[in-house]
Structure formats: structure tokens, C-alpha cells
Amino acid sequence: MGVNFTLNGKPVSLDVDPQTPLLEVLRNDLQLNGPKFGCGLAQCGACAVLIDGNSSRSCVIPVSAVNGREVISLEGLGTAKNPHPLQLAFIEEQALQCGYCTNGMIITAAELLAKNPHPDSADIKRALAGHQCRCGAHPRIVKAVERAAGDMP
Amino acid sequence: MTTTRREFLRNSGALVVYFSLPASAVLSVASALAQDPGLSGNAALDTWISIEAGGTVRISSGKVELGQGIRTALAQIAAEELDIDLSRISMATVDTVRSPDESYTFSSISIMQSGTAIRKAAAEARRILLELAAESLGSPVESLTVQDGRIYRAAKVTQVDYWSLLAGQSFNTAVPQDIKTKPVGEYTIVGKSVKRLDIPGKVYGDAAFLQDLRLDGMVHARVVRPPADRARLVAADIASIEAMDGVLKVICDGSFMAIIAKREFQAVKAAEQLRAKSRWLLPEDLPDEAGLPAWLRSEKAKTYPIVHKEASTTRQAVTSLSASYSKPYIAHAAISPSAAVALKSDDGLTVWTHAQGMYPLRGAIARVVGLAESQVRCIHMEAAGCFGHNGGDDAACDAAAIAMQFPGRPVRLQWSRADEFQWEPYGSAMSIEVKAGLDQKGHIVEWDYDLWSCTHSSRPRGAPGAGNLLYAQHRKNPIEQPPPASIPQPAGGADRNAVPLYVFSRTRVDKHLVQRMPLKVSALRGLGAYGNVFAIESFMDEAALSVNADPFAYRLAHLKDVRAIDVLNKLRELSNWSDRPKTGSGDGWGVGFARFKNLTAWVGIVMKLRVDPETGKVRLDKVIAVVDSGLIVNPDGTRAQLEGGIIQSASWTLKEQVRFTNSAIQSGDWISYPILGFAEVPDIQIEIIDRPDQPPLGLGEAAQGPTAAAIANAVFHATGRRIRDLPLTPERVTMTG
């Protein structure tokens, strides 16, 4: 069965087991590095992507569920040449240690800023509550989102 | 024809240099090398530095990036010494084919070891390049200077630079130990908060991790572990699994089982089925989780005297005080479950791994799979921060073993979240008993300290350590696990930081190393320092209270170490300690302090928190930390390491313990093993006492113990309740009388 969706603005068409987790399709078939495998249980947030603008756990979503929908990954959010304010802010605040959870933090923060361009630190912490970071970069991550909010157009 | 210095460098081998040294010089080099583990066995300059075509310099370290920013700090050191811009440095991946062998990246010694080696190697490289420039320009070395690799003569730019002199060629010489390095006062790159080199790639989704390695023809593997370590396989329906879609091979070797499939999802489904269709005999041999301290003390143990110092004064103890403390098993709980890629070809076996030591792992894997070490190559790639010996080595060995049975195709092995929680080696549980005798003035004159623990290191260190690898233990012909190792003082393992920095008249410290290891254990950030500093610093607070002394004043009265005293004085001032609320108000302030390993960084922590009297829930409000780690290579990196250490230790201290029944581990995901989240993280203020005239000291693990003690002491201060068993869960905070 074929699956068709929009990935980072481009149409994608695949012939895969429709039950395959979206994360596996993005990483293995479409060679993306942004979304990461962390738990496969929707508990850590490393795999987050935007589906129709909502931060979603791609590790538990079967690829068939995004048929006809719009998926944006970290790569689609911005690039080194055309960065998203959050990406610049994470560099500026040095808001990561190992960087494995960073994808999910930026994706969920992007959803937050799209819906609430001027969140306070409590809003940011609430939005990121479902994301795990083992290195203890939390204070820097919050600062980076605050900085990006200030830089948003 | 005379041989120029340049031709000599190009044509001669390193041996010429070695043998041209007078015997006395060889001896002095040998003794210096003994003190310099980075250069020991890796004396060849070319091992560390190469001048690359295209205007870059490649630096090879034997230390790996674990998210601690080490590669940026080492690049700063190299750029500083070479007088080139940081952007010209490329840091090579650690690879057993070409990297210096610096054993493991552990114990917060990378700056001290690799940093020192790279500083010396870079200084020697610069010296040689200037000699070549002098020859090329026909000017004395003294007239030349360097800016960003470009040679200047009498302050005027020349056409000569490092790359025109030596790009793509070898130095062919050894790094002398006594090389003169740049005076600290001239530093322009070291000491600056330069931005981490690896962060941009990670925020844009570049291939930055082992998980991003995709090789042609790569197949996907999953392991199906037993439900418990010593479980025995009774029966498994292998045939039905082999018939599943995409399954290429099912491996069943003793109690080691694995699936290889074309697609990852096929491997996942086949592994689930194999798990469902396997029957195991489950031994009930795990200790009682609720009675860990008593269990540790009842087990057969080997006693190691750590300190037996006879009384140095005649002051008599008039009162005595004693208390027992404990910490549970704690998981590394890396955000990425362990993974590895392995390829068996006609040439040998290559393993891409996120383990902490490429050379030690190579030796262990070679023994396990029955190849010569020279036929095994280990290449490091990053994964999530590991904080010690997690599942990385075991996953690498799993992948290697699977690849040996599936030659010619790269095999990518991915552990599940549950695999990682159930099979990573945990930080060891500890039980500690402290007894002190106080003199008439309330001063501690006698100190007795006993600690019981399993080992804090079971790393697969080379061929002799191969039996520590899971696959080696589970396969049909297992390799026996080596007996638990005792890491000697002054670093120590279970006994790390068991020797207090405080000075008492009589001191006795004994380690009782439990010989059995029913739960797999190994190195977790700080090793025994976390439990020991928690115990010592809790006890110092208890002793101070017993004589109505202020916790700061009481500590200071027992200290002679000047830098320790400076840290505590600074901390008292910054935390406005004199404004401390009354005991039992619900608001608590507590202090914790240690010098990591009694050898590296001094860290003092004041924790300010609030305890909800109804629920016993602890809310961390504010942390004030003061650190002295000598010369700081990257101040922001230092802050990041401390912030992370404080938050991780707070998580261990408030929430973390591995759960298990008498037959199996119960922690398997982020629900059954919760860690600190965004809402629970305190504000952190860090003060660095910069001592550029002092050697740089490791600090990555230095906050673990002080943070735990500061929290426990603050909880006491808030509630009047002393909790001596970690973690400080709401149940304990409300129930302890």
C-alpha cells in the first residue's frame, strides 16, 4: 500500500508496510537525522516532528496515519543557511550537552512559539514537560526558547 | 650535499630521534612519561597532529566526545599552542587504526591527560614549523612570529605558512616531555568561552551520531535478552520466527538470541514474537530491594583498609555520634538506548560504537569473537551522554557477535528502551556507617568509616575483561566474568572520596567490597564519590547540629586545605548564609562540599528548597555553586558541566532507584524510572574561582556528591527530619520521624 504525505514542503510517496513507525520511515527510508529514536514509547520526545503544526511522537505513529498530511522535521524547520530563530538561539545559549534530545526540544518549542509567540518561562517549561534530558541542559533550553521568542518576527 | 632539517624530517624515521638521545635524556623522558599518561606509549608527534592540505590542522586525541564538550576544549588547547584560529582545527574521530591509545574517556581526566599531551605536541609542532620557516626564509627563528599559521618576519608578513611548509607530510619525530609551552599569560583562546564545535550540526540535523550511520547493504538486528540475567532458555520456537517477513537470520547461542532482518520494523516485530515464543527458567536470586543496606552488609566481602591513621593528639573524645547511610542502584539512563554497527569482511571486523574506550573494547571483542586484535577495528561515534559505563560496550559486542555470523553485510544493532534499562550495568548500591568521637569543644577527634558496596567498575578492559561483556556471559561457551575489581586509592572506586578532606586526630576508613554481583554494576559518574560525599557531608551537618554549631563554621574548623577554605568562604558569602531561615519552617538551606577524588576540583553547593509538609514533595528553588578547578579552558563549558552535574545529581537524589523483584528488573521505561523534568529543575548560580596559574583539574563529576548532601541537609533544615537513605522520595520525607 502506498503512503503519500508532504515532508518539509515536498511530496513524498512510499510503498512500505503501513504499520511502520513514521520515525523509521523518516530515518531509514528518507535518511533524515533530526528525529531520533529514544524510547519507542512516546515517553521521551526525541523523535518529535510537526504533523500539521502539532508536535507529535513519530516513534508510535504508523506511517499510514500521516497519509495526506504535512510533516515538518528539524531539517525542514531551518538550515544553516536559513535558520529558524530557535536553532540560532540553541547555538547562542549553548543549550545542549550531547544533543540527542535537542530535536524534540526545538520541535515542541517551535509549536509553542507558533501558537504563543511570547511565552514566559512557566509556559515554556509546561510545553517541554514531556521531553526528557539526561545531561541537565534544562535551564539553557528554557533560556534558548526565551531568546528565540524575543527574536521571532 | 647536506641534508637540511626539512629533508631530515621528511626522510628519517622516529627511531633515529630516539637513538640520537643521550642515555640521560632517555631516562628523564622515561620518568616524565610515567607521569604523563597521554603521551605514554603515544610519543610520536604524528599520532597527535597533522598539517593538512587546505589550510587545516587535524588533531587526534584518544578521548571521545560524550556531550561534555571535550573535543572543543582540546581544539582550543591545540589552536592556542599552534597560534592558529580555532576554525582551522579538525578533531579526528577516535579510531584504533590511527588514534593515540588513551584508554577510556573517564574519571574527568581528559583535560589533564589528553590536554597536556596535545599542548606539548602542538608546542613541538610549532617549534619544528618555525625551524623550517627559518630555513626557508634564511632568517633566524628569533626574528619570526606566527599569526594564524602565517609566518611573520620582523613583524612583516611573509609568503610562508604552516601549510606551505609541511602540508600533507609527516613530522617523523617524538614529542619531548620537556618542551616549552606558551606562558598562560599569553593565552587568547584557552580561557575563553568559545562555542562548541559540534553544536551547529546537532541543531540543523546533520549526521552527528552513530545512529545516523547508514552503510550500503546495512541490515537491522535486535537482541532478545533473557527475562533475567541468570535465566536459562528452556525452549524457543525458532522456526516460526525464521519464516517471518524480512527475517534473514535468527541466532540462538546459549541464552543469547538475536534477529537479523532486512528492515528495522521487521526486526522489531520478529524480536517481539521470539520473546513471546521463548520459555525461560527464572532464578529467584536478587536481593530484597527494600533491604539493600542489610543485604550488602551480610554478603561475603573482601575488606580493604583505606586509611588507618593513629591519633595525632591526646585530646579525648567525650561524646560519640554514629549514623548509617545508603544509596540504591542508579541507572545511567542515557536518552539513546545503546546501538552499534559491525561489519565482518575478509580483512577482519569493524565496529562503530559509542563506548568510552576504543582500545580496551577492541581487545575484549577480539577475544570474544576469536580474532587477533589486529583484525578488529573500533571506531567511535557519538550517542547520547552516557555518564559512565552504560550498555555501549555490550551493544558493540552484540553487534560484533551477530556480524561474525552474517559476514559481508553491515549489521546495525539497536537496543530497545527496556534493553537499556534492564541490561546496562548500574551504579552500585552502597551502605555506609560513620562513627565519630567529639572532644569537649565539640571538635571531631575520632572518625570511623565503613562502607559496603559491590564494585564500581566492571569495564571490559581488553582481553582479560572480555568476561564482563553480556554476550560473552550468555553464549553457549561463556567466558567467566573476572572477580570484582578494587580501584586503588587515591582515585578509588567504591571508596572514591571515602577519605574526608577534613582533618581529625584519628581516622579509620575501611572498604568492604562485596564479591557477588547479582545486579550488573559498573562505573556511573563519580563512582563511590556520590554516596560517600552524601554520607560524610550529611554526617558533618549532624555533628555540627549536635554541638549547636553552624554547618559552615563547623566544616571550616576541621579544614586545613586553603583552596577548600576559599571555596566555602565564597559560598557562604554568595548564598547569604546569615539570612538562613529557622529550622523546621518548610524552607530549607543546606550545604555540601568535596574535592573530587581529593585530587581534582573543589565544589561547594548551597541548595535552597521548600518541602510541602502535606505531601513531602521537595521543590528545589535555587542552587549556588562555587568551584575551583585551577586553570579554566572554557568557562562556559565549565558552567555547563556543573549545571548538568547538579541537575543530574538532584534527579538521582530525589527520584532515582532501579526497581526489582527477587527475580527480575522492573525498571524498563521513563514511567518506571522517572528522572527530573523541566518543572523540577532549580535556578542555578555558578561562581568560578579562576586560578590560571594552577593546572586545570577535572570537574565533570565533582558536583554529584556535594549536590546530594546539600539537598539532604536542606531537607533536614526545612523539616527537622534527617533522611539517611536515598532517594529522598516524598514517602521518606513525610514518614521519617
Short mmCIF file of N, CA, C and O in Angstrom, two decimals, chain B residues 258-370:
data_model
loop_
_atom_site.label_atom_id
_atom_site.label_comp_id
_atom_site.label_asym_id
_atom_site.label_seq_id
_atom_site.Cartn_x
_atom_site.Cartn_y
_atom_site.Cartn_z
N ALA B 258 19.23 -13.43 18.90
CA ALA B 258 19.17 -12.19 18.11
C ALA B 258 18.49 -12.46 16.79
O ALA B 258 18.46 -13.58 16.30
N ILE B 259 17.94 -11.39 16.24
CA ILE B 259 17.24 -11.41 14.96
C ILE B 259 18.00 -10.52 13.99
O ILE B 259 18.42 -9.42 14.38
N ILE B 260 18.15 -10.96 12.76
CA ILE B 260 18.61 -10.06 11.70
C ILE B 260 17.50 -9.99 10.66
O ILE B 260 16.99 -11.02 10.23
N ALA B 261 17.14 -8.76 10.26
CA ALA B 261 16.08 -8.60 9.26
C ALA B 261 16.47 -7.50 8.28
O ALA B 261 17.36 -6.69 8.55
N LYS B 262 15.75 -7.51 7.14
CA LYS B 262 16.06 -6.51 6.11
C LYS B 262 15.70 -5.11 6.60
O LYS B 262 16.46 -4.17 6.44
N ARG B 263 14.50 -4.99 7.14
CA ARG B 263 14.04 -3.69 7.61
C ARG B 263 13.97 -3.68 9.13
O ARG B 263 13.75 -4.71 9.76
N GLU B 264 14.11 -2.49 9.69
CA GLU B 264 14.16 -2.39 11.15
C GLU B 264 12.85 -2.85 11.79
O GLU B 264 12.86 -3.58 12.80
N PHE B 265 11.72 -2.43 11.21
CA PHE B 265 10.42 -2.78 11.79
C PHE B 265 10.21 -4.30 11.76
O PHE B 265 9.59 -4.88 12.66
N GLN B 266 10.76 -4.95 10.72
CA GLN B 266 10.67 -6.41 10.65
C GLN B 266 11.46 -7.05 11.79
O GLN B 266 11.03 -8.03 12.40
N ALA B 267 12.61 -6.47 12.08
CA ALA B 267 13.42 -6.99 13.19
C ALA B 267 12.70 -6.79 14.52
O ALA B 267 12.72 -7.67 15.39
N VAL B 268 12.05 -5.63 14.66
CA VAL B 268 11.32 -5.34 15.91
C VAL B 268 10.19 -6.34 16.11
O VAL B 268 10.02 -6.91 17.19
N LYS B 269 9.42 -6.57 15.03
CA LYS B 269 8.28 -7.50 15.14
C LYS B 269 8.75 -8.92 15.41
O LYS B 269 8.17 -9.65 16.22
N ALA B 270 9.83 -9.32 14.73
CA ALA B 270 10.35 -10.68 14.92
C ALA B 270 10.88 -10.86 16.34
O ALA B 270 10.69 -11.92 16.96
N ALA B 271 11.52 -9.82 16.87
CA ALA B 271 12.04 -9.90 18.24
C ALA B 271 10.89 -10.04 19.24
O ALA B 271 10.96 -10.82 20.19
N GLU B 272 9.81 -9.29 19.00
CA GLU B 272 8.63 -9.40 19.88
C GLU B 272 8.08 -10.82 19.86
O GLU B 272 7.74 -11.38 20.90
N GLN B 273 7.98 -11.37 18.67
CA GLN B 273 7.45 -12.73 18.53
C GLN B 273 8.37 -13.75 19.20
O GLN B 273 7.91 -14.67 19.87
N LEU B 274 9.66 -13.59 18.99
CA LEU B 274 10.61 -14.53 19.59
C LEU B 274 10.53 -14.47 21.11
O LEU B 274 10.59 -15.50 21.80
N ARG B 275 10.37 -13.26 21.63
CA ARG B 275 10.24 -13.10 23.08
C ARG B 275 8.99 -13.83 23.57
O ARG B 275 9.02 -14.54 24.57
N ALA B 276 7.92 -13.68 22.81
CA ALA B 276 6.65 -14.32 23.19
C ALA B 276 6.74 -15.84 23.08
O ALA B 276 6.05 -16.56 23.80
N LYS B 277 7.58 -16.32 22.19
CA LYS B 277 7.62 -17.77 21.93
C LYS B 277 8.83 -18.44 22.57
O LYS B 277 9.29 -19.48 22.11
N SER B 278 9.39 -17.80 23.60
CA SER B 278 10.53 -18.39 24.33
C SER B 278 10.10 -18.65 25.76
O SER B 278 9.39 -17.85 26.36
N ARG B 279 10.54 -19.79 26.29
CA ARG B 279 10.27 -20.10 27.70
C ARG B 279 11.58 -20.16 28.46
O ARG B 279 12.56 -20.72 27.97
N TRP B 280 11.60 -19.56 29.62
CA TRP B 280 12.83 -19.44 30.39
C TRP B 280 12.63 -19.97 31.80
O TRP B 280 11.53 -19.90 32.34
N LEU B 281 13.71 -20.43 32.38
CA LEU B 281 13.71 -20.81 33.79
C LEU B 281 14.30 -19.63 34.56
O LEU B 281 15.43 -19.20 34.31
N LEU B 282 13.50 -19.09 35.47
CA LEU B 282 13.87 -17.84 36.12
C LEU B 282 14.38 -18.09 37.54
O LEU B 282 13.61 -18.55 38.38
N PRO B 283 15.63 -17.82 37.83
CA PRO B 283 16.10 -17.99 39.20
C PRO B 283 15.59 -16.85 40.08
O PRO B 283 15.36 -15.74 39.58
N GLU B 284 15.40 -17.11 41.35
CA GLU B 284 14.99 -16.04 42.27
C GLU B 284 16.20 -15.71 43.14
O GLU B 284 16.29 -16.13 44.28
N ASP B 285 17.13 -14.97 42.57
CA ASP B 285 18.42 -14.78 43.24
C ASP B 285 18.79 -13.32 43.45
O ASP B 285 19.93 -13.00 43.76
N LEU B 286 17.83 -12.42 43.28
CA LEU B 286 18.16 -11.00 43.51
C LEU B 286 17.87 -10.64 44.98
O LEU B 286 16.99 -11.22 45.60
N PRO B 287 18.61 -9.68 45.51
CA PRO B 287 18.39 -9.30 46.91
C PRO B 287 17.05 -8.59 47.08
O PRO B 287 16.40 -8.21 46.10
N ASP B 288 16.66 -8.40 48.32
CA ASP B 288 15.42 -7.69 48.65
C ASP B 288 15.65 -6.20 48.43
O ASP B 288 16.48 -5.58 49.11
N GLU B 289 14.90 -5.64 47.50
CA GLU B 289 15.11 -4.23 47.14
C GLU B 289 14.97 -3.32 48.35
O GLU B 289 15.72 -2.35 48.51
N ALA B 290 14.02 -3.63 49.21
CA ALA B 290 13.77 -2.75 50.37
C ALA B 290 14.84 -2.92 51.45
O ALA B 290 14.97 -2.05 52.32
N GLY B 291 15.59 -4.00 51.40
CA GLY B 291 16.58 -4.24 52.46
C GLY B 291 18.02 -4.25 51.95
O GLY B 291 18.86 -5.00 52.45
N LEU B 292 18.29 -3.38 50.97
CA LEU B 292 19.62 -3.39 50.33
C LEU B 292 20.77 -3.16 51.31
O LEU B 292 21.78 -3.90 51.26
N PRO B 293 20.69 -2.17 52.21
CA PRO B 293 21.83 -1.95 53.11
C PRO B 293 22.16 -3.19 53.94
O PRO B 293 23.33 -3.58 54.04
N ALA B 294 21.12 -3.84 54.47
CA ALA B 294 21.36 -5.03 55.28
C ALA B 294 21.93 -6.15 54.42
O ALA B 294 22.83 -6.89 54.84
N TRP B 295 21.42 -6.27 53.20
CA TRP B 295 21.92 -7.30 52.30
C TRP B 295 23.42 -7.09 52.00
O TRP B 295 24.21 -8.03 52.06
N LEU B 296 23.78 -5.83 51.72
CA LEU B 296 25.20 -5.55 51.40
C LEU B 296 26.10 -5.95 52.57
O LEU B 296 27.18 -6.50 52.37
N ARG B 297 25.63 -5.69 53.79
CA ARG B 297 26.46 -5.98 54.97
C ARG B 297 26.50 -7.47 55.28
O ARG B 297 27.40 -7.92 55.99
N SER B 298 25.54 -8.23 54.75
CA SER B 298 25.50 -9.67 55.07
C SER B 298 26.27 -10.50 54.05
O SER B 298 26.58 -11.66 54.29
N GLU B 299 26.58 -9.90 52.90
CA GLU B 299 27.25 -10.65 51.84
C GLU B 299 28.73 -10.86 52.15
O GLU B 299 29.35 -10.08 52.89
N LYS B 300 29.28 -11.91 51.54
CA LYS B 300 30.72 -12.14 51.65
C LYS B 300 31.47 -10.97 50.98
O LYS B 300 31.19 -10.61 49.85
N ALA B 301 32.37 -10.37 51.74
CA ALA B 301 33.07 -9.18 51.23
C ALA B 301 34.55 -9.28 51.53
O ALA B 301 34.97 -9.97 52.46
N LYS B 302 35.33 -8.59 50.71
CA LYS B 302 36.77 -8.51 50.94
C LYS B 302 37.04 -7.12 51.51
O LYS B 302 36.61 -6.11 50.93
N THR B 303 37.72 -7.05 52.66
CA THR B 303 37.94 -5.76 53.30
C THR B 303 39.27 -5.15 52.88
O THR B 303 40.30 -5.82 52.90
N TYR B 304 39.20 -3.91 52.47
CA TYR B 304 40.41 -3.16 52.08
C TYR B 304 40.58 -1.99 53.04
O TYR B 304 39.71 -1.11 53.11
N PRO B 305 41.67 -1.96 53.81
CA PRO B 305 41.92 -0.78 54.64
C PRO B 305 42.27 0.40 53.74
O PRO B 305 43.16 0.29 52.89
N ILE B 306 41.56 1.50 53.91
CA ILE B 306 41.80 2.67 53.05
C ILE B 306 42.67 3.69 53.78
O ILE B 306 43.67 4.17 53.25
N VAL B 307 42.30 4.01 55.02
CA VAL B 307 43.14 4.87 55.86
C VAL B 307 43.10 4.31 57.27
O VAL B 307 42.02 4.00 57.78
N HIS B 308 44.25 4.14 57.89
CA HIS B 308 44.32 3.82 59.32
C HIS B 308 45.33 4.78 59.93
O HIS B 308 46.51 4.48 60.01
N LYS B 309 44.85 5.94 60.31
CA LYS B 309 45.75 6.97 60.85
C LYS B 309 45.62 6.98 62.38
O LYS B 309 44.52 7.20 62.89
N GLU B 310 46.71 6.76 63.07
CA GLU B 310 46.68 6.75 64.54
C GLU B 310 46.48 8.17 65.07
O GLU B 310 46.80 9.14 64.39
N ALA B 311 46.00 8.26 66.30
CA ALA B 311 45.71 9.55 66.90
C ALA B 311 46.95 10.44 66.92
O ALA B 311 48.04 9.98 67.27
N SER B 312 46.78 11.69 66.51
CA SER B 312 47.91 12.61 66.47
C SER B 312 47.86 13.61 67.63
O SER B 312 48.75 14.42 67.78
N THR B 313 46.79 13.59 68.41
CA THR B 313 46.74 14.47 69.60
C THR B 313 46.28 13.63 70.78
O THR B 313 45.84 12.49 70.63
N THR B 314 46.39 14.20 71.93
CA THR B 314 45.94 13.49 73.13
C THR B 314 44.54 13.92 73.54
O THR B 314 44.03 13.51 74.56
N ARG B 315 43.92 14.76 72.70
CA ARG B 315 42.57 15.19 73.03
C ARG B 315 41.62 14.00 73.05
O ARG B 315 41.62 13.18 72.13
N GLN B 316 40.85 13.91 74.08
CA GLN B 316 39.98 12.75 74.29
C GLN B 316 38.58 13.02 73.76
O GLN B 316 38.06 14.12 73.88
N ALA B 317 37.98 11.95 73.20
CA ALA B 317 36.58 12.04 72.82
C ALA B 317 35.72 11.93 74.08
O ALA B 317 35.94 11.03 74.90
N VAL B 318 34.79 12.83 74.23
CA VAL B 318 33.90 12.76 75.40
C VAL B 318 32.48 12.37 75.00
O VAL B 318 31.72 11.87 75.82
N THR B 319 32.12 12.61 73.73
CA THR B 319 30.82 12.13 73.26
C THR B 319 31.03 11.41 71.93
O THR B 319 32.04 11.64 71.24
N SER B 320 30.09 10.55 71.59
CA SER B 320 30.21 9.88 70.30
C SER B 320 28.89 9.98 69.55
O SER B 320 27.83 10.21 70.14
N LEU B 321 29.02 9.82 68.26
CA LEU B 321 27.89 10.00 67.36
C LEU B 321 28.04 8.97 66.26
O LEU B 321 29.16 8.70 65.80
N SER B 322 26.94 8.36 65.82
CA SER B 322 27.06 7.44 64.69
C SER B 322 25.79 7.49 63.85
O SER B 322 24.72 7.86 64.34
N ALA B 323 25.94 7.14 62.58
CA ALA B 323 24.79 7.12 61.68
C ALA B 323 25.10 6.23 60.48
O ALA B 323 26.27 6.04 60.13
N SER B 324 24.04 5.68 59.88
CA SER B 324 24.19 4.84 58.68
C SER B 324 23.46 5.46 57.51
O SER B 324 22.35 5.98 57.67
N TYR B 325 24.08 5.38 56.36
CA TYR B 325 23.53 6.00 55.14
C TYR B 325 23.51 4.95 54.03
O TYR B 325 24.28 3.98 54.07
N SER B 326 22.67 5.17 53.04
CA SER B 326 22.69 4.25 51.89
C SER B 326 22.25 4.95 50.62
O SER B 326 21.57 5.97 50.65
N LYS B 327 22.71 4.37 49.53
CA LYS B 327 22.20 4.77 48.22
C LYS B 327 21.83 3.50 47.45
O LYS B 327 22.45 2.46 47.64
N PRO B 328 20.81 3.60 46.58
CA PRO B 328 20.37 2.41 45.84
C PRO B 328 21.16 2.23 44.54
O PRO B 328 22.09 2.99 44.26
N TYR B 329 20.77 1.24 43.76
CA TYR B 329 21.28 1.12 42.40
C TYR B 329 20.69 2.26 41.57
O TYR B 329 19.49 2.54 41.66
N ILE B 330 21.53 2.90 40.78
CA ILE B 330 21.08 4.02 39.94
C ILE B 330 21.47 3.72 38.49
O ILE B 330 22.56 3.21 38.22
N ALA B 331 20.56 4.03 37.57
CA ALA B 331 20.82 3.77 36.14
C ALA B 331 21.49 4.97 35.47
O ALA B 331 21.25 6.11 35.87
N HIS B 332 22.32 4.70 34.47
CA HIS B 332 22.88 5.78 33.65
C HIS B 332 21.75 6.44 32.86
O HIS B 332 21.71 7.64 32.71
N ALA B 333 20.84 5.56 32.36
CA ALA B 333 19.63 6.03 31.68
C ALA B 333 19.94 7.05 30.59
O ALA B 333 19.37 8.14 30.56
N ALA B 334 20.84 6.69 29.69
CA ALA B 334 21.12 7.55 28.54
C ALA B 334 19.85 7.71 27.72
O ALA B 334 19.02 6.80 27.66
N ILE B 335 19.70 8.88 27.10
CA ILE B 335 18.49 9.12 26.32
C ILE B 335 18.45 8.23 25.06
O ILE B 335 17.39 7.87 24.59
N SER B 336 19.63 7.87 24.53
CA SER B 336 19.62 6.93 23.40
C SER B 336 19.94 5.54 23.91
O SER B 336 21.00 5.33 24.49
N PRO B 337 19.03 4.59 23.72
CA PRO B 337 19.40 3.21 24.04
C PRO B 337 20.62 2.81 23.21
O PRO B 337 20.81 3.30 22.09
N SER B 338 21.45 1.93 23.75
CA SER B 338 22.71 1.61 23.09
C SER B 338 22.50 1.02 21.69
O SER B 338 21.49 0.37 21.42
N ALA B 339 23.48 1.30 20.84
CA ALA B 339 23.43 0.82 19.46
C ALA B 339 24.86 0.60 18.99
O ALA B 339 25.81 1.07 19.62
N ALA B 340 25.00 -0.12 17.90
CA ALA B 340 26.32 -0.31 17.30
C ALA B 340 26.13 -0.81 15.87
O ALA B 340 25.08 -1.36 15.53
N VAL B 341 27.15 -0.59 15.05
CA VAL B 341 27.17 -1.15 13.70
C VAL B 341 28.44 -1.99 13.60
O VAL B 341 29.50 -1.57 14.08
N ALA B 342 28.34 -3.18 13.03
CA ALA B 342 29.52 -4.03 12.86
C ALA B 342 29.52 -4.63 11.48
O ALA B 342 28.46 -4.94 10.91
N LEU B 343 30.71 -4.79 10.93
CA LEU B 343 30.86 -5.39 9.59
C LEU B 343 32.02 -6.38 9.63
O LEU B 343 33.15 -6.02 9.94
N LYS B 344 31.71 -7.63 9.30
CA LYS B 344 32.77 -8.64 9.18
C LYS B 344 33.08 -8.79 7.69
O LYS B 344 32.19 -9.09 6.89
N SER B 345 34.33 -8.51 7.34
CA SER B 345 34.75 -8.69 5.95
C SER B 345 35.95 -9.62 5.94
O SER B 345 36.38 -10.10 7.00
N ASP B 346 36.51 -9.87 4.76
CA ASP B 346 37.68 -10.76 4.68
C ASP B 346 38.86 -10.19 5.47
O ASP B 346 39.69 -10.92 5.98
N ASP B 347 38.91 -8.85 5.59
CA ASP B 347 40.04 -8.22 6.27
C ASP B 347 39.94 -8.32 7.79
O ASP B 347 40.92 -8.14 8.49
N GLY B 348 38.72 -8.50 8.28
CA GLY B 348 38.56 -8.52 9.73
C GLY B 348 37.21 -7.97 10.11
O GLY B 348 36.26 -8.00 9.33
N LEU B 349 37.15 -7.42 11.32
CA LEU B 349 35.88 -6.96 11.88
C LEU B 349 36.00 -5.48 12.24
O LEU B 349 36.94 -5.07 12.92
N THR B 350 35.04 -4.69 11.75
CA THR B 350 35.00 -3.26 12.12
C THR B 350 33.74 -3.01 12.94
O THR B 350 32.67 -3.48 12.57
N VAL B 351 33.92 -2.28 14.05
CA VAL B 351 32.79 -1.99 14.93
C VAL B 351 32.71 -0.49 15.15
O VAL B 351 33.69 0.13 15.59
N TRP B 352 31.56 0.10 14.83
CA TRP B 352 31.30 1.51 15.11
C TRP B 352 30.52 1.54 16.42
O TRP B 352 29.46 0.91 16.52
N THR B 353 31.02 2.26 17.40
CA THR B 353 30.46 2.15 18.74
C THR B 353 30.54 3.47 19.49
O THR B 353 31.41 4.30 19.23
N HIS B 354 29.63 3.64 20.47
CA HIS B 354 29.66 4.84 21.32
C HIS B 354 30.26 4.53 22.69
O HIS B 354 30.08 5.28 23.64
N ALA B 355 30.99 3.42 22.79
CA ALA B 355 31.62 3.07 24.07
C ALA B 355 32.69 4.11 24.43
O ALA B 355 33.09 4.93 23.61
N GLN B 356 33.19 4.04 25.67
CA GLN B 356 34.11 5.08 26.17
C GLN B 356 35.58 4.80 25.92
O GLN B 356 36.41 5.66 26.18
N GLY B 357 35.90 3.58 25.49
CA GLY B 357 37.31 3.26 25.26
C GLY B 357 37.47 2.35 24.07
O GLY B 357 37.11 1.17 24.14
N MET B 358 38.02 2.87 22.97
CA MET B 358 38.11 2.08 21.76
C MET B 358 39.13 0.94 21.88
O MET B 358 38.90 -0.18 21.46
N TYR B 359 40.30 1.26 22.45
CA TYR B 359 41.35 0.24 22.52
C TYR B 359 41.00 -0.88 23.50
O TYR B 359 41.15 -2.06 23.18
N PRO B 360 40.53 -0.52 24.72
CA PRO B 360 40.16 -1.62 25.64
C PRO B 360 39.04 -2.50 25.06
O PRO B 360 39.07 -3.71 25.20
N LEU B 361 38.08 -1.88 24.38
CA LEU B 361 36.97 -2.64 23.81
C LEU B 361 37.46 -3.55 22.68
O LEU B 361 37.02 -4.70 22.55
N ARG B 362 38.40 -3.04 21.90
CA ARG B 362 38.94 -3.85 20.80
C ARG B 362 39.53 -5.15 21.33
O ARG B 362 39.28 -6.23 20.81
N GLY B 363 40.31 -5.04 22.41
CA GLY B 363 40.94 -6.24 22.98
C GLY B 363 39.91 -7.23 23.47
O GLY B 363 40.04 -8.45 23.29
N ALA B 364 38.86 -6.71 24.11
CA ALA B 364 37.83 -7.58 24.67
C ALA B 364 37.04 -8.27 23.55
O ALA B 364 36.81 -9.48 23.59
N ILE B 365 36.65 -7.49 22.53
CA ILE B 365 35.86 -8.07 21.44
C ILE B 365 36.68 -9.10 20.67
O ILE B 365 36.19 -10.17 20.30
N ALA B 366 37.97 -8.79 20.45
CA ALA B 366 38.82 -9.73 19.72
C ALA B 366 38.83 -11.10 20.41
O ALA B 366 38.68 -12.13 19.77
N ARG B 367 38.93 -11.07 21.73
CA ARG B 367 38.93 -12.35 22.46
C ARG B 367 37.58 -13.05 22.34
O ARG B 367 37.52 -14.25 22.11
N VAL B 368 36.52 -12.27 22.46
CA VAL B 368 35.18 -12.87 22.42
C VAL B 368 34.92 -13.55 21.07
O VAL B 368 34.42 -14.67 21.02
N VAL B 369 35.25 -12.86 19.98
CA VAL B 369 34.92 -13.42 18.66
C VAL B 369 36.05 -14.29 18.11
O VAL B 369 35.90 -14.89 17.04
N GLY B 370 37.17 -14.37 18.81
CA GLY B 370 38.26 -15.25 18.38
C GLY B 370 39.08 -14.72 17.22
O GLY B 370 39.54 -15.48 16.38
#
